[in-house]
Structures are given as structure tokens and as C-alpha cells.
mmCIF file of C-alpha atoms and ligand atoms in Angstrom:
data_model
loop_
_atom_site.group_PDB
_atom_site.id
_atom_site.type_symbol
_atom_site.label_atom_id
_atom_site.label_comp_id
_atom_site.label_asym_id
_atom_site.label_seq_id
_atom_site.Cartn_x
_atom_site.Cartn_y
_atom_site.Cartn_z
ATOM 1 C CA UNK A 7 -65.177 -16.710 -26.384
ATOM 2 C CA UNK A 8 -66.210 -13.977 -24.496
ATOM 3 C CA UNK A 9 -67.529 -11.001 -26.382
ATOM 4 C CA UNK A 10 -66.638 -7.372 -25.092
ATOM 5 C CA UNK A 11 -67.402 -6.331 -27.269
ATOM 6 C CA UNK A 12 -71.057 -4.982 -28.445
ATOM 7 C CA UNK A 13 -69.917 -1.701 -28.477
ATOM 8 C CA UNK A 14 -69.134 -2.106 -32.470
ATOM 9 C CA UNK A 15 -72.028 -4.700 -32.672
ATOM 10 C CA UNK A 16 -74.185 -6.493 -30.241
ATOM 11 C CA UNK A 17 -72.933 -10.116 -30.164
ATOM 12 C CA UNK A 18 -75.110 -12.570 -28.856
ATOM 13 C CA UNK A 19 -78.688 -12.024 -30.408
ATOM 14 C CA UNK A 20 -81.722 -12.526 -28.306
ATOM 15 C CA UNK A 21 -83.447 -15.090 -30.028
ATOM 16 C CA UNK A 22 -86.456 -13.609 -30.923
ATOM 17 C CA UNK A 23 -84.051 -12.439 -33.335
ATOM 18 C CA UNK A 24 -82.435 -15.726 -35.141
ATOM 19 C CA UNK A 25 -86.195 -16.325 -35.852
ATOM 20 C CA UNK A 26 -87.664 -13.431 -36.616
ATOM 21 C CA UNK A 27 -84.959 -13.328 -39.304
ATOM 22 C CA UNK A 28 -85.413 -16.938 -40.475
ATOM 23 C CA UNK A 29 -89.327 -16.894 -40.757
ATOM 24 C CA UNK A 30 -88.767 -13.871 -43.129
ATOM 25 C CA UNK A 31 -86.085 -15.157 -45.674
ATOM 26 C CA UNK A 32 -88.061 -18.999 -45.548
ATOM 27 C CA UNK A 33 -92.206 -18.089 -44.873
ATOM 28 C CA UNK A 34 -92.887 -14.058 -46.862
ATOM 29 C CA UNK A 35 -89.484 -13.011 -48.123
ATOM 30 C CA UNK A 36 -90.898 -11.198 -51.058
ATOM 31 C CA UNK A 37 -89.802 -7.581 -51.727
ATOM 32 C CA UNK A 38 -92.002 -5.642 -49.325
ATOM 33 C CA UNK A 39 -94.409 -2.443 -51.389
ATOM 34 C CA UNK A 40 -93.857 -3.860 -55.205
ATOM 35 C CA UNK A 41 -96.502 -6.428 -56.486
ATOM 36 C CA UNK A 42 -100.076 -6.756 -55.678
ATOM 37 C CA UNK A 43 -99.676 -10.554 -54.395
ATOM 38 C CA UNK A 44 -100.144 -11.019 -50.166
ATOM 39 C CA UNK A 45 -96.332 -12.015 -49.607
ATOM 40 C CA UNK A 46 -95.461 -8.911 -51.158
ATOM 41 C CA UNK A 47 -98.358 -7.162 -49.044
ATOM 42 C CA UNK A 48 -97.187 -8.661 -45.455
ATOM 43 C CA UNK A 49 -92.854 -8.217 -46.226
ATOM 44 C CA UNK A 50 -94.923 -4.221 -46.376
ATOM 45 C CA UNK A 51 -97.595 -5.086 -43.233
ATOM 46 C CA UNK A 52 -93.427 -5.875 -42.066
ATOM 47 C CA UNK A 53 -91.796 -3.493 -42.437
ATOM 48 C CA UNK A 54 -94.969 -0.608 -40.911
ATOM 49 C CA UNK A 55 -95.668 -2.319 -38.174
ATOM 50 C CA UNK A 56 -91.969 -2.516 -37.191
ATOM 51 C CA UNK A 57 -91.394 1.514 -38.723
ATOM 52 C CA UNK A 58 -94.788 1.945 -36.166
ATOM 53 C CA UNK A 59 -92.617 0.086 -33.237
ATOM 54 C CA UNK A 60 -89.812 1.898 -33.582
ATOM 55 C CA UNK A 61 -91.484 6.005 -33.335
ATOM 56 C CA UNK A 62 -93.247 4.974 -31.014
ATOM 57 C CA UNK A 63 -90.064 3.384 -28.959
ATOM 58 C CA UNK A 64 -88.314 7.128 -29.497
ATOM 59 C CA UNK A 65 -91.435 9.329 -29.774
ATOM 60 C CA UNK A 66 -91.499 9.505 -32.996
ATOM 61 C CA UNK A 67 -94.022 10.260 -36.380
ATOM 62 C CA UNK A 68 -93.770 7.103 -38.352
ATOM 63 C CA UNK A 69 -94.062 8.598 -41.603
ATOM 64 C CA UNK A 70 -91.155 10.570 -40.363
ATOM 65 C CA UNK A 71 -88.580 7.400 -39.184
ATOM 66 C CA UNK A 72 -87.006 6.478 -42.445
ATOM 67 C CA UNK A 73 -85.172 3.208 -41.947
ATOM 68 C CA UNK A 74 -80.909 3.208 -43.282
ATOM 69 C CA UNK A 75 -78.826 0.190 -42.921
ATOM 70 C CA UNK A 76 -76.835 1.359 -40.146
ATOM 71 C CA UNK A 77 -75.891 4.676 -37.869
ATOM 72 C CA UNK A 78 -73.506 5.772 -40.383
ATOM 73 C CA UNK A 79 -75.352 6.181 -43.841
ATOM 74 C CA UNK A 80 -78.415 7.687 -40.814
ATOM 75 C CA UNK A 81 -75.763 10.332 -40.045
ATOM 76 C CA UNK A 82 -75.323 11.146 -43.495
ATOM 77 C CA UNK A 83 -78.493 11.521 -45.162
ATOM 78 C CA UNK A 84 -78.831 13.565 -41.618
ATOM 79 C CA UNK A 85 -76.294 15.852 -43.045
ATOM 80 C CA UNK A 86 -75.325 16.277 -45.985
ATOM 81 C CA UNK A 87 -79.582 15.736 -46.954
ATOM 82 C CA UNK A 88 -80.259 19.140 -44.598
ATOM 83 C CA UNK A 89 -77.020 21.628 -44.824
ATOM 84 C CA UNK A 90 -77.057 24.519 -47.225
ATOM 85 C CA UNK A 91 -74.639 26.456 -48.515
ATOM 86 C CA UNK A 92 -73.321 29.111 -45.508
ATOM 87 C CA UNK A 93 -74.516 26.513 -43.585
ATOM 88 C CA UNK A 94 -72.333 27.031 -40.014
ATOM 89 C CA UNK A 95 -72.354 23.298 -37.672
ATOM 90 C CA UNK A 96 -71.311 22.864 -34.273
ATOM 91 C CA UNK A 97 -70.105 19.332 -33.313
ATOM 92 C CA UNK A 98 -68.322 17.858 -30.122
ATOM 93 C CA UNK A 99 -65.011 16.720 -29.120
ATOM 94 C CA UNK A 100 -66.260 13.010 -28.635
ATOM 95 C CA UNK A 101 -67.592 12.252 -32.287
ATOM 96 C CA UNK A 102 -67.538 9.388 -33.797
ATOM 97 C CA UNK A 103 -65.994 9.724 -37.723
ATOM 98 C CA UNK A 104 -69.406 9.383 -39.412
ATOM 99 C CA UNK A 105 -70.397 12.822 -38.457
ATOM 100 C CA UNK A 106 -66.189 14.273 -38.398
ATOM 101 C CA UNK A 107 -65.833 12.669 -41.863
ATOM 102 C CA UNK A 108 -69.259 13.772 -43.997
ATOM 103 C CA UNK A 109 -68.239 17.504 -42.471
ATOM 104 C CA UNK A 110 -64.706 17.072 -43.450
ATOM 105 C CA UNK A 111 -65.724 15.982 -47.013
ATOM 106 C CA UNK A 112 -68.642 19.593 -47.177
ATOM 107 C CA UNK A 113 -66.024 21.627 -45.366
ATOM 108 C CA UNK A 114 -63.250 20.703 -47.896
ATOM 109 C CA UNK A 115 -66.235 20.970 -50.919
ATOM 110 C CA UNK A 116 -66.659 24.798 -49.869
ATOM 111 C CA UNK A 117 -70.283 23.418 -48.859
ATOM 112 C CA UNK A 118 -69.796 24.392 -44.822
ATOM 113 C CA UNK A 119 -67.835 24.859 -42.136
ATOM 114 C CA UNK A 120 -67.798 23.592 -38.222
ATOM 115 C CA UNK A 121 -66.329 23.618 -35.310
ATOM 116 C CA UNK A 122 -65.603 21.614 -32.452
ATOM 117 C CA UNK A 123 -67.129 22.527 -29.340
ATOM 118 C CA UNK A 124 -65.259 20.600 -26.149
ATOM 119 C CA UNK A 125 -66.682 18.774 -23.385
ATOM 120 C CA UNK A 126 -65.867 18.803 -20.211
ATOM 121 C CA UNK A 127 -66.813 14.869 -18.777
ATOM 122 C CA UNK A 128 -69.034 15.230 -15.997
ATOM 123 C CA UNK A 129 -69.431 19.687 -15.887
ATOM 124 C CA UNK A 130 -72.324 20.097 -18.044
ATOM 125 C CA UNK A 131 -72.067 23.927 -17.135
ATOM 126 C CA UNK A 132 -68.979 24.217 -19.508
ATOM 127 C CA UNK A 133 -69.723 22.023 -21.709
ATOM 128 C CA UNK A 134 -72.425 23.591 -23.198
ATOM 129 C CA UNK A 135 -70.560 27.164 -22.088
ATOM 130 C CA UNK A 136 -67.670 25.451 -24.454
ATOM 131 C CA UNK A 137 -71.093 25.401 -27.376
ATOM 132 C CA UNK A 138 -72.871 28.883 -26.869
ATOM 133 C CA UNK A 139 -68.360 30.444 -27.507
ATOM 134 C CA UNK A 140 -68.976 28.508 -31.138
ATOM 135 C CA UNK A 141 -72.423 29.999 -31.778
ATOM 136 C CA UNK A 142 -72.195 31.964 -35.632
ATOM 137 C CA UNK A 143 -75.208 34.175 -37.024
ATOM 138 C CA UNK A 144 -74.664 31.437 -39.723
ATOM 139 C CA UNK A 145 -74.988 28.026 -37.167
ATOM 140 C CA UNK A 146 -78.185 25.706 -38.126
ATOM 141 C CA UNK A 147 -77.592 23.084 -36.945
ATOM 142 C CA UNK A 148 -75.927 20.923 -33.334
ATOM 143 C CA UNK A 149 -74.958 17.846 -33.951
ATOM 144 C CA UNK A 150 -73.798 15.365 -30.485
ATOM 145 C CA UNK A 151 -73.029 11.888 -29.826
ATOM 146 C CA UNK A 152 -74.978 10.675 -26.632
ATOM 147 C CA UNK A 153 -72.287 8.543 -26.066
ATOM 148 C CA UNK A 154 -69.308 8.463 -26.694
ATOM 149 C CA UNK A 155 -68.092 5.066 -28.214
ATOM 150 C CA UNK A 156 -64.556 4.980 -26.930
ATOM 151 C CA UNK A 157 -64.648 6.832 -23.500
ATOM 152 C CA UNK A 158 -68.593 6.121 -22.734
ATOM 153 C CA UNK A 159 -68.902 9.522 -21.776
ATOM 154 C CA UNK A 160 -72.061 11.205 -20.960
ATOM 155 C CA UNK A 161 -73.166 14.225 -22.882
ATOM 156 C CA UNK A 162 -75.927 16.530 -21.591
ATOM 157 C CA UNK A 163 -77.912 16.101 -23.989
ATOM 158 C CA UNK A 164 -80.933 18.073 -22.862
ATOM 159 C CA UNK A 165 -79.020 20.752 -21.953
ATOM 160 C CA UNK A 166 -77.379 21.448 -25.783
ATOM 161 C CA UNK A 167 -81.021 20.165 -27.347
ATOM 162 C CA UNK A 168 -82.803 22.822 -25.496
ATOM 163 C CA UNK A 169 -80.089 25.322 -26.045
ATOM 164 C CA UNK A 170 -79.875 24.568 -30.144
ATOM 165 C CA UNK A 171 -84.337 24.692 -30.004
ATOM 166 C CA UNK A 172 -83.467 28.712 -28.025
ATOM 167 C CA UNK A 173 -81.616 30.085 -30.889
ATOM 168 C CA UNK A 174 -83.209 28.422 -32.877
ATOM 169 C CA UNK A 175 -81.007 26.120 -34.886
ATOM 170 C CA UNK A 176 -81.153 22.111 -35.870
ATOM 171 C CA UNK A 177 -80.748 19.405 -32.304
ATOM 172 C CA UNK A 178 -79.363 15.849 -34.275
ATOM 173 C CA UNK A 179 -78.435 13.006 -32.138
ATOM 174 C CA UNK A 180 -76.407 10.417 -32.678
ATOM 175 C CA UNK A 181 -77.237 8.184 -30.755
ATOM 176 C CA UNK A 182 -75.489 4.653 -31.866
ATOM 177 C CA UNK A 183 -74.612 3.751 -28.399
ATOM 178 C CA UNK A 184 -77.880 4.818 -26.404
ATOM 179 C CA UNK A 185 -80.406 3.247 -27.914
ATOM 180 C CA UNK A 186 -82.029 0.477 -26.768
ATOM 181 C CA UNK A 187 -79.718 1.094 -23.680
ATOM 182 C CA UNK A 188 -80.964 5.324 -22.349
ATOM 183 C CA UNK A 189 -83.998 6.504 -22.799
ATOM 184 C CA UNK A 190 -84.329 8.681 -25.940
ATOM 185 C CA UNK A 191 -87.824 10.470 -26.370
ATOM 186 C CA UNK A 192 -88.172 12.960 -29.005
ATOM 187 C CA UNK A 193 -91.249 14.224 -27.231
ATOM 188 C CA UNK A 194 -89.365 15.185 -23.940
ATOM 189 C CA UNK A 195 -85.982 15.593 -25.833
ATOM 190 C CA UNK A 196 -86.379 18.251 -28.411
ATOM 191 C CA UNK A 197 -84.594 16.755 -31.451
ATOM 192 C CA UNK A 198 -84.856 17.050 -34.694
ATOM 193 C CA UNK A 199 -82.823 13.718 -36.224
ATOM 194 C CA UNK A 200 -81.965 10.671 -34.661
ATOM 195 C CA UNK A 201 -79.455 8.773 -36.166
ATOM 196 C CA UNK A 202 -79.923 5.101 -34.713
ATOM 197 C CA UNK A 203 -78.451 1.820 -35.222
ATOM 198 C CA UNK A 204 -80.137 -1.507 -35.389
ATOM 199 C CA UNK A 205 -77.278 -3.210 -34.577
ATOM 200 C CA UNK A 206 -76.545 -2.435 -31.619
ATOM 201 C CA UNK A 207 -78.300 -2.147 -28.022
ATOM 202 C CA UNK A 208 -81.544 -2.426 -30.633
ATOM 203 C CA UNK A 209 -80.644 -5.939 -31.175
ATOM 204 C CA UNK A 210 -81.110 -6.046 -34.717
ATOM 205 C CA UNK A 211 -79.480 -7.669 -37.251
ATOM 206 C CA UNK A 212 -76.415 -5.715 -38.853
ATOM 207 C CA UNK A 213 -77.253 -3.453 -41.859
ATOM 208 C CA UNK A 214 -79.802 -1.616 -40.662
ATOM 209 C CA UNK A 215 -80.702 1.554 -39.137
ATOM 210 C CA UNK A 216 -83.461 4.351 -38.899
ATOM 211 C CA UNK A 217 -83.167 8.064 -39.339
ATOM 212 C CA UNK A 218 -86.115 10.016 -37.264
ATOM 213 C CA UNK A 219 -87.091 13.247 -38.011
ATOM 214 C CA UNK A 220 -89.039 16.219 -36.157
ATOM 215 C CA UNK A 221 -91.709 18.321 -38.825
ATOM 216 C CA UNK A 222 -88.875 20.803 -38.517
ATOM 217 C CA UNK A 223 -86.489 19.446 -41.325
ATOM 218 C CA UNK A 224 -86.783 17.353 -44.281
ATOM 219 C CA UNK A 225 -84.192 15.717 -45.912
ATOM 220 C CA UNK A 226 -83.396 15.750 -49.297
ATOM 221 C CA UNK A 227 -82.804 11.832 -50.245
ATOM 222 C CA UNK A 228 -79.121 11.399 -51.499
ATOM 223 C CA UNK A 229 -80.465 9.075 -53.438
ATOM 224 C CA UNK A 230 -83.295 8.559 -56.256
ATOM 225 C CA UNK A 231 -84.567 5.329 -56.972
ATOM 226 C CA UNK A 232 -87.654 3.170 -56.931
ATOM 227 C CA UNK A 233 -89.556 3.368 -54.014
ATOM 228 C CA UNK A 234 -93.085 1.458 -54.586
ATOM 229 C CA UNK A 235 -95.385 4.765 -53.755
ATOM 230 C CA UNK A 236 -95.408 7.401 -57.378
ATOM 231 C CA UNK A 237 -94.434 5.076 -60.532
ATOM 232 C CA UNK A 238 -95.247 7.117 -63.440
ATOM 233 C CA UNK A 239 -93.603 10.285 -61.711
ATOM 234 C CA UNK A 240 -89.773 10.811 -63.089
ATOM 235 C CA UNK A 241 -88.353 12.931 -60.278
ATOM 236 C CA UNK A 242 -88.207 11.126 -56.290
ATOM 237 C CA UNK A 243 -90.858 11.516 -54.640
ATOM 238 C CA UNK A 244 -90.924 14.678 -51.661
ATOM 239 C CA UNK A 245 -93.595 11.830 -49.893
ATOM 240 C CA UNK A 246 -91.614 10.823 -46.425
ATOM 241 C CA UNK A 247 -90.554 8.584 -45.909
ATOM 242 C CA UNK A 248 -90.202 6.753 -48.768
ATOM 243 C CA UNK A 249 -88.414 9.800 -50.243
ATOM 244 C CA UNK A 250 -85.590 8.600 -47.814
ATOM 245 C CA UNK A 251 -85.876 5.220 -48.833
ATOM 246 C CA UNK A 252 -85.310 4.348 -52.407
ATOM 247 C CA UNK A 253 -84.527 0.209 -53.336
ATOM 248 C CA UNK A 254 -85.676 -2.514 -51.779
ATOM 249 C CA UNK A 255 -85.284 -3.013 -47.681
ATOM 250 C CA UNK A 256 -83.502 -5.107 -46.211
ATOM 251 C CA UNK A 257 -86.683 -6.859 -45.053
ATOM 252 C CA UNK A 258 -84.691 -9.936 -43.256
ATOM 253 C CA UNK A 259 -83.089 -7.275 -41.348
ATOM 254 C CA UNK A 260 -86.008 -4.734 -40.284
ATOM 255 C CA UNK A 261 -87.984 -8.162 -39.424
ATOM 256 C CA UNK A 262 -84.721 -8.801 -36.907
ATOM 257 C CA UNK A 263 -84.518 -5.041 -35.364
ATOM 258 C CA UNK A 264 -88.643 -5.449 -35.160
ATOM 259 C CA UNK A 265 -87.703 -8.561 -32.875
ATOM 260 C CA UNK A 266 -85.053 -7.009 -30.738
ATOM 261 C CA UNK A 267 -86.883 -4.091 -30.587
ATOM 262 C CA UNK A 268 -90.009 -5.843 -28.724
ATOM 263 C CA UNK A 269 -86.846 -7.881 -26.662
ATOM 264 C CA UNK A 270 -85.668 -3.857 -25.358
ATOM 265 C CA UNK A 271 -89.242 -3.079 -24.637
ATOM 266 C CA UNK A 272 -89.598 -6.701 -22.722
ATOM 267 C CA UNK A 273 -86.705 -6.263 -20.728
ATOM 268 C CA UNK A 274 -86.604 -2.491 -20.475
ATOM 269 C CA UNK A 275 -83.560 0.401 -20.400
ATOM 270 C CA UNK A 276 -83.800 1.252 -17.223
ATOM 271 C CA UNK A 277 -82.624 -3.085 -16.552
ATOM 272 C CA UNK A 278 -80.409 -2.667 -19.356
ATOM 273 C CA UNK A 279 -78.638 0.122 -18.457
ATOM 274 C CA UNK A 280 -78.324 -0.630 -13.986
ATOM 275 C CA UNK A 281 -77.132 -3.786 -15.667
ATOM 276 C CA UNK A 282 -73.623 -2.563 -17.635
ATOM 277 C CA UNK A 283 -73.681 -0.399 -15.649
ATOM 278 C CA UNK A 284 -72.646 -3.005 -13.014
ATOM 279 C CA UNK A 285 -70.353 -5.056 -14.862
ATOM 280 C CA UNK A 286 -69.300 -1.370 -15.956
ATOM 281 C CA UNK A 287 -67.990 -0.299 -11.751
ATOM 282 C CA UNK A 288 -66.476 -3.755 -11.375
ATOM 283 C CA UNK A 289 -64.249 -3.956 -14.135
ATOM 284 C CA UNK A 290 -63.453 -0.539 -13.152
ATOM 285 C CA UNK A 291 -62.074 -1.573 -9.135
ATOM 286 C CA UNK A 292 -60.588 -4.214 -10.239
ATOM 287 C CA UNK A 293 -58.628 -2.306 -13.194
ATOM 288 C CA UNK A 294 -58.307 0.054 -10.440
ATOM 289 C CA UNK A 295 -55.149 -2.411 -8.246
ATOM 290 C CA UNK A 296 -53.412 -4.172 -11.366
ATOM 291 C CA UNK A 297 -50.094 -2.463 -11.782
ATOM 292 C CA UNK A 298 -49.727 -0.352 -14.790
ATOM 293 C CA UNK A 299 -53.805 -0.670 -15.412
ATOM 294 C CA UNK A 300 -54.521 3.137 -17.289
ATOM 295 C CA UNK A 301 -58.414 3.769 -17.078
ATOM 296 C CA UNK A 302 -60.369 6.040 -19.183
ATOM 297 C CA UNK A 303 -62.903 8.468 -19.093
ATOM 298 C CA UNK A 304 -65.150 9.876 -15.465
ATOM 299 C CA UNK A 305 -67.474 6.789 -14.446
ATOM 300 C CA UNK A 306 -68.410 5.459 -17.785
ATOM 301 C CA UNK A 307 -71.849 4.234 -16.939
ATOM 302 C CA UNK A 308 -71.802 1.329 -20.068
ATOM 303 C CA UNK A 309 -68.241 0.755 -21.961
ATOM 304 C CA UNK A 310 -64.755 1.321 -20.738
ATOM 305 C CA UNK A 311 -61.177 2.481 -22.223
ATOM 306 C CA UNK A 312 -58.022 1.343 -20.508
ATOM 307 C CA UNK A 313 -54.521 0.585 -22.463
ATOM 308 C CA UNK A 314 -51.166 -1.513 -20.229
ATOM 309 C CA UNK A 315 -48.175 0.456 -19.501
ATOM 310 C CA UNK A 316 -45.931 0.304 -22.370
ATOM 311 C CA UNK A 317 -46.925 -2.063 -24.533
ATOM 312 C CA UNK A 318 -49.606 -0.915 -27.602
ATOM 313 C CA UNK A 319 -53.192 -1.354 -27.197
ATOM 314 C CA UNK A 320 -53.447 -3.274 -30.034
ATOM 315 C CA UNK A 321 -51.123 -5.862 -29.100
ATOM 316 C CA UNK A 322 -53.188 -6.374 -25.863
ATOM 317 C CA UNK A 323 -56.261 -6.983 -27.714
ATOM 318 C CA UNK A 324 -54.813 -9.880 -29.326
ATOM 319 C CA UNK A 325 -53.634 -11.194 -26.015
ATOM 320 C CA UNK A 326 -56.860 -11.450 -24.808
ATOM 321 C CA UNK A 327 -58.617 -12.130 -28.213
ATOM 322 C CA UNK A 328 -55.942 -15.640 -27.914
ATOM 323 C CA UNK A 329 -57.048 -15.954 -23.988
ATOM 324 C CA UNK A 330 -60.408 -16.278 -25.090
ATOM 325 C CA UNK A 331 -61.907 -12.056 -24.588
ATOM 326 C CA UNK A 332 -63.107 -10.221 -27.274
ATOM 327 C CA UNK A 333 -62.631 -6.238 -26.865
ATOM 328 C CA UNK A 334 -61.931 -3.784 -29.426
ATOM 329 C CA UNK A 335 -58.283 -2.605 -29.254
ATOM 330 C CA UNK A 336 -56.025 0.387 -30.821
ATOM 331 C CA UNK A 337 -58.060 3.240 -32.171
ATOM 332 C CA UNK A 338 -62.343 2.971 -32.888
ATOM 333 C CA UNK A 339 -62.855 5.063 -35.630
ATOM 334 C CA UNK A 340 -63.133 8.456 -33.094
ATOM 335 C CA UNK A 341 -59.838 10.707 -34.530
ATOM 336 C CA UNK A 342 -61.842 14.059 -32.114
ATOM 337 C CA UNK A 343 -62.372 11.751 -29.583
ATOM 338 C CA UNK A 344 -58.935 10.190 -29.109
ATOM 339 C CA UNK A 345 -57.125 13.871 -29.661
ATOM 340 C CA UNK A 346 -59.563 14.815 -27.277
ATOM 341 C CA UNK A 347 -57.876 11.945 -24.065
ATOM 342 C CA UNK A 348 -54.923 11.983 -25.738
ATOM 343 C CA UNK A 349 -54.771 9.011 -26.918
ATOM 344 C CA UNK A 350 -53.581 9.005 -30.729
ATOM 345 C CA UNK A 351 -49.947 7.096 -29.739
ATOM 346 C CA UNK A 352 -51.058 4.550 -28.140
ATOM 347 C CA UNK A 353 -54.910 3.005 -29.106
ATOM 348 C CA UNK A 354 -57.304 2.488 -25.956
ATOM 349 C CA UNK A 355 -58.420 -1.069 -25.547
ATOM 350 C CA UNK A 356 -62.567 -0.671 -25.444
ATOM 351 C CA UNK A 357 -64.658 -2.931 -22.903
ATOM 352 C CA UNK A 358 -67.963 -3.025 -23.866
ATOM 353 C CA UNK A 359 -70.451 -5.217 -22.138
ATOM 354 C CA UNK A 360 -74.742 -6.517 -23.798
ATOM 355 C CA UNK A 361 -77.227 -7.797 -21.762
ATOM 356 C CA UNK A 362 -75.797 -11.139 -22.126
ATOM 357 C CA UNK A 363 -72.493 -10.356 -20.587
ATOM 358 C CA UNK A 364 -72.165 -11.956 -16.413
ATOM 359 C CA UNK A 365 -69.986 -10.407 -14.072
ATOM 360 C CA UNK A 366 -67.668 -14.358 -14.424
ATOM 361 C CA UNK A 367 -67.376 -13.020 -17.196
ATOM 362 C CA UNK A 368 -65.423 -9.000 -15.867
ATOM 363 C CA UNK A 369 -63.602 -11.374 -13.361
ATOM 364 C CA UNK A 370 -62.382 -13.559 -16.133
ATOM 365 C CA UNK A 371 -61.568 -10.771 -18.141
ATOM 366 C CA UNK A 372 -60.126 -8.482 -15.344
ATOM 367 C CA UNK A 373 -57.639 -11.750 -14.538
ATOM 368 C CA UNK A 374 -56.374 -12.024 -17.805
ATOM 369 C CA UNK A 375 -55.496 -8.264 -18.158
ATOM 370 C CA UNK A 376 -53.436 -8.771 -14.296
ATOM 371 C CA UNK A 377 -51.569 -11.840 -16.463
ATOM 372 C CA UNK A 378 -51.181 -9.338 -18.993
ATOM 373 C CA UNK A 379 -50.144 -6.707 -16.859
ATOM 374 C CA UNK A 380 -47.572 -8.847 -14.589
ATOM 375 C CA UNK A 381 -46.170 -9.740 -18.167
ATOM 376 C CA UNK A 382 -46.963 -13.314 -18.008
ATOM 377 C CA UNK A 383 -48.123 -13.780 -21.205
ATOM 378 C CA UNK A 384 -47.058 -12.789 -24.185
HETATM 379 N N1 PLP B 406 -70.977 6.922 -34.203
HETATM 380 C C1 PLP B 406 -70.873 6.462 -33.367
HETATM 381 C C2 PLP B 406 -70.372 7.232 -31.636
HETATM 382 C C3 PLP B 406 -70.655 4.844 -33.507
HETATM 383 O O1 PLP B 406 -70.089 4.098 -32.402
HETATM 384 C C4 PLP B 406 -70.587 4.637 -34.622
HETATM 385 C C5 PLP B 406 -70.344 2.907 -34.603
HETATM 386 O O2 PLP B 406 -69.940 2.091 -33.283
HETATM 387 C C6 PLP B 406 -71.281 4.549 -35.431
HETATM 388 C C7 PLP B 406 -71.623 6.623 -35.444
HETATM 389 C C8 PLP B 406 -71.709 4.600 -37.098
HETATM 390 O O3 PLP B 406 -72.554 3.292 -36.049
HETATM 391 P P1 PLP B 406 -73.038 2.693 -38.076
HETATM 392 O O4 PLP B 406 -71.680 1.055 -37.152
HETATM 393 O O5 PLP B 406 -74.200 1.667 -37.530
HETATM 394 O O6 PLP B 406 -72.677 2.692 -38.878
#
């Protein structure tokens, strides 16, 4: 099977990730920081090391880096933990439902209001202008995705972050599709809430993610409970990251994430981005000569959406599955993005490579799409 659904979760993982998870479960699978014994201390040490590595990689501080279960969890902490009654939020027209749905729920509960700024692909000025036009005195947060998970559009995050800072807004970034592939440093980019999945571009196992905070923001916890610290205190501690990490952490996942991150550091984000971009360029060229294939997005670098005329995307996806290619087809948990690109009727077939995919695999995919488009596979 050729796996090209890495935007959902990367597969396979580097060998070091499998080894780290296995070593943790076999050798020191104790509850981190909850007891005085050596195994618990070793587990806690690994958690701390990984926290430090993530913080260093993204230019944040370890004390302000909280582990989460995935990117959705990090985004929920960021939005629901920070926003207060009467706040107004601006998001982009390419947001994932992980951003849209918590905001919609808060809006329905009468807590906040929000507006959607249209992203104009490859036109940073126009995108920024659309954001500026929505600014209100009560706007508190600008929250955007770095890269669209449906169309691969890269948002002008530097300009948006600087704009937010200049207007005194908080800036939140959904780095689900960029962490581990694009360079992101909180030292250079004024981001206050950086939401990451551990299981995509950082090559950790599923069930991992992180929320990195600037020193301008300390979200309220959404879940209270044992933190392994301040144990006689009745109230949830305020101290970060403990305040956001109640309950037993996903230790095997965190060990795997640490290994995945070291792998990314060894290879380098530049090389990873270059590899994915090369594969997507090749696919764009190949698809451009197949009659009836419509491609979306302006020169996306890391993933590509297309559809075949007269065929729902899900059908194309099932035919590709039968031919040995795994892609995601249909709707991609991003209602706003599908509306923006007018694909709510058919959905799209999304191809998302990782470092482990090859040019031959892309050629194989193009050949299969060609067969389907010519009606040779039913
Ligand atoms: N945001 C974007 C842009 C995504 O693509 C995804 C998942 O694909 C998410 C958020 C949610 O990530 P997770 O599956 O880690 O919760």
C-alpha cells in the first residue's frame, strides 16, 4: 500500500520512534512524577527532556509548554482557556473544524463573537486587509492555521502575527500541517498560542500534541485533577505547565514524540519541506495532463487536492484504495475551506506525502488517477 495520507497522521514513523515507545513500555513504564521510586523518576525525566526539546525546537519556554492529546486538544485549551465574555475573535477562511467548532460553541453560549477573514491565496496584502477590516474594539485574538489542511495554502503568518502584536491582540497559530515541516520559532514569530500535533510532521505516535504559550497568556485549565504537584491543595495549581496537565500523561507517546523530534532535527525541516515540495510539483505536472482532473490551490508545497470531473471524491478515493494507494477523499473536517474553494458538492481527493514517500510512488498514483479518469477502473 502506498500511504499518502500523512496530513491525517504520518505513517510509517521513523524506526527510532518505534524503539522509544517500546523501550518506555518495557523498561520504565511507571507513572511520571507521581511517586518517589526510580522508575517514576526516570519517566518524569523523559517527560521533562521531551518538553525541553519541544520548547527549544519552537523557541518557547519548557515551563510554558504543555502536553496535550492532539492538536484539537491544544486548540480547545487555547480558545476556551483564554477567551472571556464579550471577546471578539478573527479567524481565517481556511480554518479546520478544530478551530471553527469550539468558537461556534462559545458563540452559541453567548460568550464570544467571531468573524472569518477571507484568505486570498498568494496575496498577503489582500489577506491582511481582509483581517484589518474585521477589527473591532473588543477583538482580543487573531487565530489562524499556518497551512490549509485541504488545499495546502500557506498563510502569511509573519505579517498576521506582526499585525496582531501591533494592535495589542493575542495571536494563535494552528500548526497542525506545518510543525516539523516549516520553520516556526516563537523567538522570531510573535505567537502567543502555538498549537501542535505530535503525530503528524513531528512523527510522534497518535495521542500526542502540545500547546506552547508566550508569557503574555496563561489559559485557564479546562480539566482539573491530580498534577503530581501541590497535592494537599484543594484548588487546581496555577503553575504552568502543571495547571494544564491533569491526570496521567501519555508517557509512551511522549517518548515516541521525543524520538520523532530528534529525527526531524537530524534531517532538518528544510530538507523535509524540499522533499515534499518536489513530490507535489511532480504530482501537479502529472495531473495537469490528465483530462478531467481539476487541481486546487496555488502551487501548494506540502499537499494537494484534486477531483475528477463527474465523480464524487469519495468514489475516486475508494478506487485508489483498491489500486493500492491510500489518500483521504471527501471532506476534510474543514467546512470553511471547502466553502472558500467551492468544493462542498463533491469534496476533494487530498494527497499528502511525507519524507518517506518517493517519486516512484507519486508516478504510481498519477498512473492510477489516469486509469480512473479514462474510465478504465470502475
Ligand atoms: N488543524 C488542522 C489544520 C488539521 O489539519 C488538523 C488535523 O488534521 C487539526 C487541526 C486537528 O489535529 P489533531 O488530529 O491532532 O487533533
